[in-house]
CSV table of C-alpha atoms in Angstrom, one decimal:
chain,number,residue,atom,x,y,z
Z,23,MET,CA,-18.0,-27.4,-80.4
Z,24,LYS,CA,-16.9,-23.9,-79.5
Z,25,ARG,CA,-20.3,-23.1,-78.0
Z,26,MET,CA,-20.2,-26.3,-75.9
Z,27,HIS,CA,-16.7,-25.5,-74.7
Z,28,LEU,CA,-17.8,-21.9,-73.7
Z,29,LYS,CA,-20.8,-23.2,-71.9
Z,30,LYS,CA,-18.7,-25.7,-69.8
Z,31,ARG,CA,-16.3,-22.9,-68.9
Z,32,LYS,CA,-19.2,-20.7,-67.9
Z,33,ILE,CA,-20.7,-23.4,-65.8
Z,34,LYS,CA,-17.4,-24.1,-64.1
Z,35,LYS,CA,-17.0,-20.3,-63.5
Z,36,ASN,CA,-20.4,-20.1,-62.0
Z,37,ARG,CA,-19.7,-23.1,-59.7
Z,38,GLY,CA,-16.5,-21.5,-58.6
Z,39,ILE,CA,-18.3,-18.2,-57.7
Z,40,ASN,CA,-21.1,-20.2,-55.9
Z,41,TYR,CA,-18.4,-22.1,-53.9
Z,42,ILE,CA,-16.7,-18.9,-52.9
Z,43,LEU,CA,-20.0,-17.3,-51.8
Z,44,LEU,CA,-20.9,-20.5,-49.8
Z,45,VAL,CA,-17.5,-20.4,-48.1
Z,46,LEU,CA,-17.9,-16.7,-47.3
Z,47,ILE,CA,-21.4,-17.3,-45.9
Z,48,LEU,CA,-20.1,-20.1,-43.7
Z,49,ILE,CA,-17.3,-17.9,-42.4
Z,50,ILE,CA,-19.7,-15.1,-41.6
Z,51,ILE,CA,-22.0,-17.5,-39.8
Z,52,SER,CA,-19.1,-19.0,-37.9
Z,53,VAL,CA,-17.8,-15.6,-36.8
Z,54,ILE,CA,-21.3,-14.6,-35.6
Z,55,TYR,CA,-21.6,-17.8,-33.7
Z,56,ILE,CA,-18.2,-17.4,-32.0
Z,57,PHE,CA,-19.1,-13.8,-31.0
Z,58,LYS,CA,-22.4,-15.0,-29.6
Z,59,VAL,CA,-20.7,-17.8,-27.6
Z,60,PHE,CA,-18.1,-15.2,-26.4
Z,61,ASN,CA,-20.8,-12.7,-25.3
Z,62,ASP,CA,-23.0,-15.3,-23.6
Z,63,LYS,CA,-20.4,-17.4,-21.8
Z,64,ALA,CA,-16.9,-16.0,-21.9
Z,65,LEU,CA,-17.5,-12.3,-21.4
Z,66,PRO,CA,-19.3,-12.6,-18.0
Z,67,GLN,CA,-16.6,-14.9,-16.9
Z,68,LEU,CA,-13.8,-12.5,-18.0
Z,69,LEU,CA,-15.5,-9.5,-16.3
Z,70,SER,CA,-16.1,-11.4,-13.1
Z,71,TYR,CA,-12.5,-12.7,-12.9
Z,72,SER,CA,-11.0,-9.3,-13.8
Z,73,GLU,CA,-13.2,-7.5,-11.2
Z,74,ILE,CA,-11.9,-9.9,-8.5
Z,75,GLU,CA,-8.3,-9.4,-9.4
Z,76,THR,CA,-8.6,-5.6,-9.8
Z,77,LYS,CA,-10.3,-5.3,-6.4
Z,78,LYS,CA,-7.4,-7.1,-4.7
Z,79,ILE,CA,-4.8,-4.6,-6.1
Z,80,VAL,CA,-6.9,-1.5,-5.6
Z,81,SER,CA,-7.8,-2.5,-2.0
Z,82,SER,CA,-4.1,-3.1,-1.4
Z,83,VAL,CA,-3.2,0.4,-2.6
Z,84,ILE,CA,-6.1,1.9,-0.5
Z,85,ASN,CA,-5.0,0.0,2.6
Z,86,SER,CA,-1.4,1.0,2.3
Z,87,THR,CA,-2.3,4.7,1.6
Z,88,VAL,CA,-4.6,5.0,4.7
Z,89,ILE,CA,-2.1,3.3,7.0
Z,90,LYS,CA,0.7,5.6,5.8
Z,91,GLU,CA,-1.5,8.6,6.2
Z,92,ILE,CA,-2.5,7.7,9.7
Z,93,SER,CA,1.0,7.0,10.8
Z,94,ASN,CA,2.5,10.2,9.4
Z,95,ASN,CA,-0.2,12.8,10.0
Z,96,ILE,CA,-2.3,11.9,13.0
Z,97,LYS,CA,-2.1,10.7,16.6
Z,98,PRO,CA,-5.1,8.5,17.6
Z,99,ASP,CA,-5.9,10.5,20.7
Z,100,ASP,CA,-6.1,13.7,18.6
Z,101,LEU,CA,-9.4,12.4,17.1
Z,102,PHE,CA,-11.2,12.4,20.4
Z,103,ILE,CA,-12.4,15.0,22.8
Z,104,THR,CA,-12.9,13.6,26.3
Z,105,ILE,CA,-14.6,15.7,29.0
Z,106,LYS,CA,-14.4,14.6,32.7
Z,107,ASP,CA,-16.0,15.8,35.9
Z,108,ASN,CA,-14.2,16.8,39.1
Z,109,ASN,CA,-14.1,13.2,40.2
Z,110,ASN,CA,-12.3,12.2,37.0
Z,111,ASN,CA,-15.3,10.4,35.7
Z,112,ILE,CA,-16.0,10.6,32.0
Z,113,LYS,CA,-18.8,13.0,31.2
Z,114,SER,CA,-18.7,12.7,27.4
Z,115,ILE,CA,-16.6,11.6,24.5
Z,116,ASP,CA,-16.9,13.0,21.0
Z,117,PHE,CA,-14.9,13.4,17.8
Z,118,ASN,CA,-12.6,16.3,17.4
Z,119,SER,CA,-14.4,17.6,14.2
Z,120,SER,CA,-11.4,19.6,12.8
Z,121,ALA,CA,-9.0,16.7,13.3
Z,122,VAL,CA,-11.4,14.1,11.8
Z,123,THR,CA,-12.3,16.4,8.8
Z,124,ASN,CA,-8.6,17.0,8.1
Z,125,LEU,CA,-7.8,13.3,8.3
Z,126,LEU,CA,-10.6,12.3,6.0
Z,127,TYR,CA,-9.8,15.0,3.5
Z,128,GLN,CA,-6.1,14.2,3.4
Z,129,THR,CA,-6.8,10.5,3.1
Z,130,SER,CA,-9.2,11.0,0.2
Z,131,LEU,CA,-6.6,13.1,-1.6
Z,132,SER,CA,-3.8,10.6,-1.0
Z,133,VAL,CA,-6.0,7.7,-2.2
Z,134,GLU,CA,-7.0,9.6,-5.3
Z,135,GLN,CA,-3.4,10.4,-6.1
Z,136,ASN,CA,-2.1,6.9,-5.6
Z,137,LEU,CA,-4.9,5.4,-7.7
Z,138,LYS,CA,-4.0,7.8,-10.4
Z,139,TYR,CA,-0.4,6.6,-10.2
Z,140,LEU,CA,-1.7,3.0,-10.5
Z,141,GLU,CA,-3.9,4.0,-13.4
Z,142,ASN,CA,-1.0,5.7,-15.3
Z,143,GLY,CA,1.6,3.0,-14.5
Z,144,GLU,CA,3.6,5.2,-12.2
Z,145,VAL,CA,3.9,2.4,-9.5
Z,146,ASP,CA,7.4,3.5,-8.4
Z,147,LYS,CA,5.7,6.5,-6.7
Z,148,LEU,CA,3.6,4.2,-4.6
Z,149,ASN,CA,6.5,2.7,-2.7
Z,150,LEU,CA,4.8,-0.6,-2.6
Z,151,SER,CA,7.3,-3.5,-3.3
Z,152,ASN,CA,4.6,-6.0,-4.0
Z,153,LEU,CA,3.2,-3.9,-6.8
Z,154,SER,CA,6.4,-3.1,-8.6
Z,155,ASN,CA,6.6,-5.0,-11.8
Z,156,ASP,CA,6.8,-4.4,-15.6
Z,157,LYS,CA,3.1,-5.0,-16.3
Z,158,LEU,CA,1.9,-2.4,-13.8
Z,159,LYS,CA,4.4,0.1,-15.2
Z,160,LYS,CA,2.6,-0.2,-18.5
Z,161,GLY,CA,-0.7,0.6,-16.7
Z,162,ILE,CA,-1.8,-3.1,-16.9
Z,163,ILE,CA,-3.4,-4.0,-13.6
Z,164,TYR,CA,-3.7,-7.7,-14.4
Z,165,GLU,CA,-3.3,-10.1,-17.3
Z,166,LEU,CA,-6.1,-12.7,-17.6
Z,167,PRO,CA,-5.1,-16.1,-18.9
Z,168,SER,CA,-7.0,-16.9,-22.1
Z,169,GLY,CA,-7.6,-20.4,-20.8
Z,170,ILE,CA,-10.3,-19.2,-18.5
Z,171,ILE,CA,-12.6,-18.7,-21.5
Z,172,PHE,CA,-12.5,-22.4,-22.3
Z,173,ASN,CA,-11.9,-23.6,-18.7
Z,174,ASN,CA,-8.7,-25.2,-19.9
Z,175,ALA,CA,-5.4,-24.5,-18.0
Z,176,ILE,CA,-3.3,-25.9,-20.9
Z,177,LEU,CA,-4.4,-23.1,-23.1
Z,178,ASN,CA,-3.0,-20.5,-20.7
Z,179,ASN,CA,0.5,-20.8,-22.1
Z,180,ILE,CA,-0.6,-21.0,-25.7
Z,181,PHE,CA,-2.9,-18.1,-26.3
Z,182,PRO,CA,-2.0,-14.5,-25.5
Z,183,LYS,CA,-3.1,-13.0,-22.1
Z,184,ILE,CA,-5.8,-10.4,-21.9
Z,185,PRO,CA,-4.7,-7.1,-20.3
Z,186,VAL,CA,-6.9,-5.4,-17.7
Z,187,LYS,CA,-6.6,-1.7,-17.0
Z,188,ILE,CA,-8.6,0.7,-14.8
Z,189,ASP,CA,-9.9,4.2,-15.0
Z,190,LEU,CA,-10.9,6.2,-11.9
Z,191,ILE,CA,-14.3,7.6,-12.8
Z,192,GLY,CA,-16.2,8.5,-9.5
Z,193,ASN,CA,-15.7,10.6,-6.5
Z,194,ILE,CA,-13.8,9.1,-3.5
Z,195,PHE,CA,-15.9,8.9,-0.4
Z,196,CYS,CA,-14.3,8.6,3.0
Z,197,LYS,CA,-16.0,8.2,6.3
Z,198,LEU,CA,-15.4,7.0,9.9
Z,199,ASN,CA,-17.3,4.1,11.3
Z,200,THR,CA,-17.3,3.7,15.1
Z,201,GLU,CA,-18.3,0.9,17.4
Z,202,VAL,CA,-18.4,1.1,21.2
Z,203,ASN,CA,-18.5,-2.2,23.3
Z,204,ASP,CA,-18.6,-2.9,27.0
Z,205,TYR,CA,-15.2,-4.1,28.2
Z,206,GLY,CA,-15.1,-5.4,31.7
Z,207,ILE,CA,-16.8,-3.4,34.4
Z,208,ASN,CA,-17.4,0.3,33.7
Z,209,ASN,CA,-15.0,0.2,30.7
Z,210,ALA,CA,-15.6,0.7,27.0
Z,211,LEU,CA,-13.7,-0.4,24.0
Z,212,ILE,CA,-13.9,2.1,21.1
Z,213,LYS,CA,-13.1,0.8,17.6
Z,214,VAL,CA,-12.8,3.2,14.7
Z,215,ASN,CA,-12.5,2.3,11.0
Z,216,ILE,CA,-12.0,4.4,7.9
Z,217,ASN,CA,-14.2,3.3,5.1
Z,218,VAL,CA,-13.1,4.3,1.6
Z,219,GLU,CA,-15.4,4.0,-1.4
Z,220,VAL,CA,-14.1,4.5,-5.0
Z,221,GLU,CA,-15.7,3.9,-8.4
Z,222,ILE,CA,-13.6,2.6,-11.2
Z,223,LYS,CA,-14.0,1.5,-14.8
Z,224,ILE,CA,-12.4,-1.9,-15.5
Z,225,LEU,CA,-11.1,-1.9,-19.1
Z,226,LEU,CA,-10.7,-5.0,-21.2
Z,227,PRO,CA,-9.8,-5.0,-25.0
Z,228,PHE,CA,-13.4,-5.4,-26.1
Z,229,VAL,CA,-15.5,-4.3,-23.2
Z,230,SER,CA,-15.5,-2.2,-20.0
Z,231,ASN,CA,-17.4,-2.5,-16.7
Z,232,ASN,CA,-18.0,0.0,-13.8
Z,233,SER,CA,-17.3,-1.3,-10.4
Z,234,LYS,CA,-17.6,0.2,-6.9
Z,235,ILE,CA,-14.9,-0.8,-4.4
Z,236,SER,CA,-15.4,-0.4,-0.6
Z,237,VAL,CA,-12.6,-0.9,1.8
Z,238,ASP,CA,-12.7,-0.8,5.7
Z,239,ILE,CA,-9.4,-0.1,7.4
Z,240,PRO,CA,-9.2,-0.4,11.3
Z,241,ILE,CA,-7.2,2.6,12.6
Z,242,ILE,CA,-7.9,2.9,16.3
Z,243,MET,CA,-8.8,0.7,19.2
Z,244,LYS,CA,-9.1,2.8,22.4
Z,245,LEU,CA,-9.9,1.5,25.8
Z,246,VAL,CA,-11.8,4.0,28.0
Z,247,GLU,CA,-11.6,3.3,31.7
Z,248,GLY,CA,-13.9,4.6,34.4
Z,249,ASN,CA,-17.6,5.1,34.8
Z,250,VAL,CA,-18.9,5.1,31.3
Z,251,PRO,CA,-22.7,4.9,31.1
Z,252,SER,CA,-23.8,3.9,27.5
Z,253,TYR,CA,-25.8,7.1,27.0
Z,254,TYR,CA,-22.5,9.1,27.0
Z,255,PHE,CA,-21.8,7.7,23.6
Z,256,ASP,CA,-25.1,8.5,21.9
Z,257,GLY,CA,-23.7,11.4,20.0
Z,258,PHE,CA,-20.4,9.6,19.3
Z,259,LEU,CA,-21.8,6.8,17.2
Z,260,GLY,CA,-22.0,8.9,14.1
Z,261,THR,CA,-20.2,8.6,10.8
Z,262,PRO,CA,-18.2,11.7,9.9
Z,263,SER,CA,-17.5,11.7,6.1
Z,264,VAL,CA,-15.9,13.7,3.3
Z,265,THR,CA,-16.1,13.3,-0.5
Z,266,SER,CA,-13.2,14.1,-2.8
Z,267,LYS,CA,-14.1,15.0,-6.4
Z,268,VAL,CA,-12.0,13.2,-9.0
Z,269,SER,CA,-10.5,15.6,-11.4
């Protein structure tokens, strides 16, 4: 009788161990499946959404920085050198290389500094009222609602939000883009934009992604009056540029 009792207890013990092993295997399979679904479906969606929102904020900082730099440090006419003949007709128009180089250099430094402030959560130094909030002060650029993983807005208020941060990783490249168009008779309209390119790393809790952001900011629209044959602008349609190395 004792042997039968011991055998039954041993069988029950083995069944208990087998049941625990089965549960563990099912849990491992479930976790692997969840991670696979997350990588295949949710992760690309999260990266795409975070990139869109990050570009909005970074572009806003770049725009504000360039506009402030232009208004404080340069007069539009200082960027051009206009040479006229004795009859006051325009002979040539070209960039003032020293003024342009200084503008691009100072702009790249200011953009780098302000993006560093944004990265470190020092948003009070940016003087941008629309960017002053507690999340940004913690270095969080944006908080993604968890519901976008399941395409369910109801879950946005149930699950925790996913923080998005940035890291400035590439050089800042600034250049001028120019466009000259006929305007009326013997007049020309000169449009000048500053193009700023930065490379950042978008940081999520489980993954990161590199992204290049390019922003065009109009800075000058200048009307040139007089006899302005198109060939006078052949040398003017260049793209002066400067690169600032991120430290």
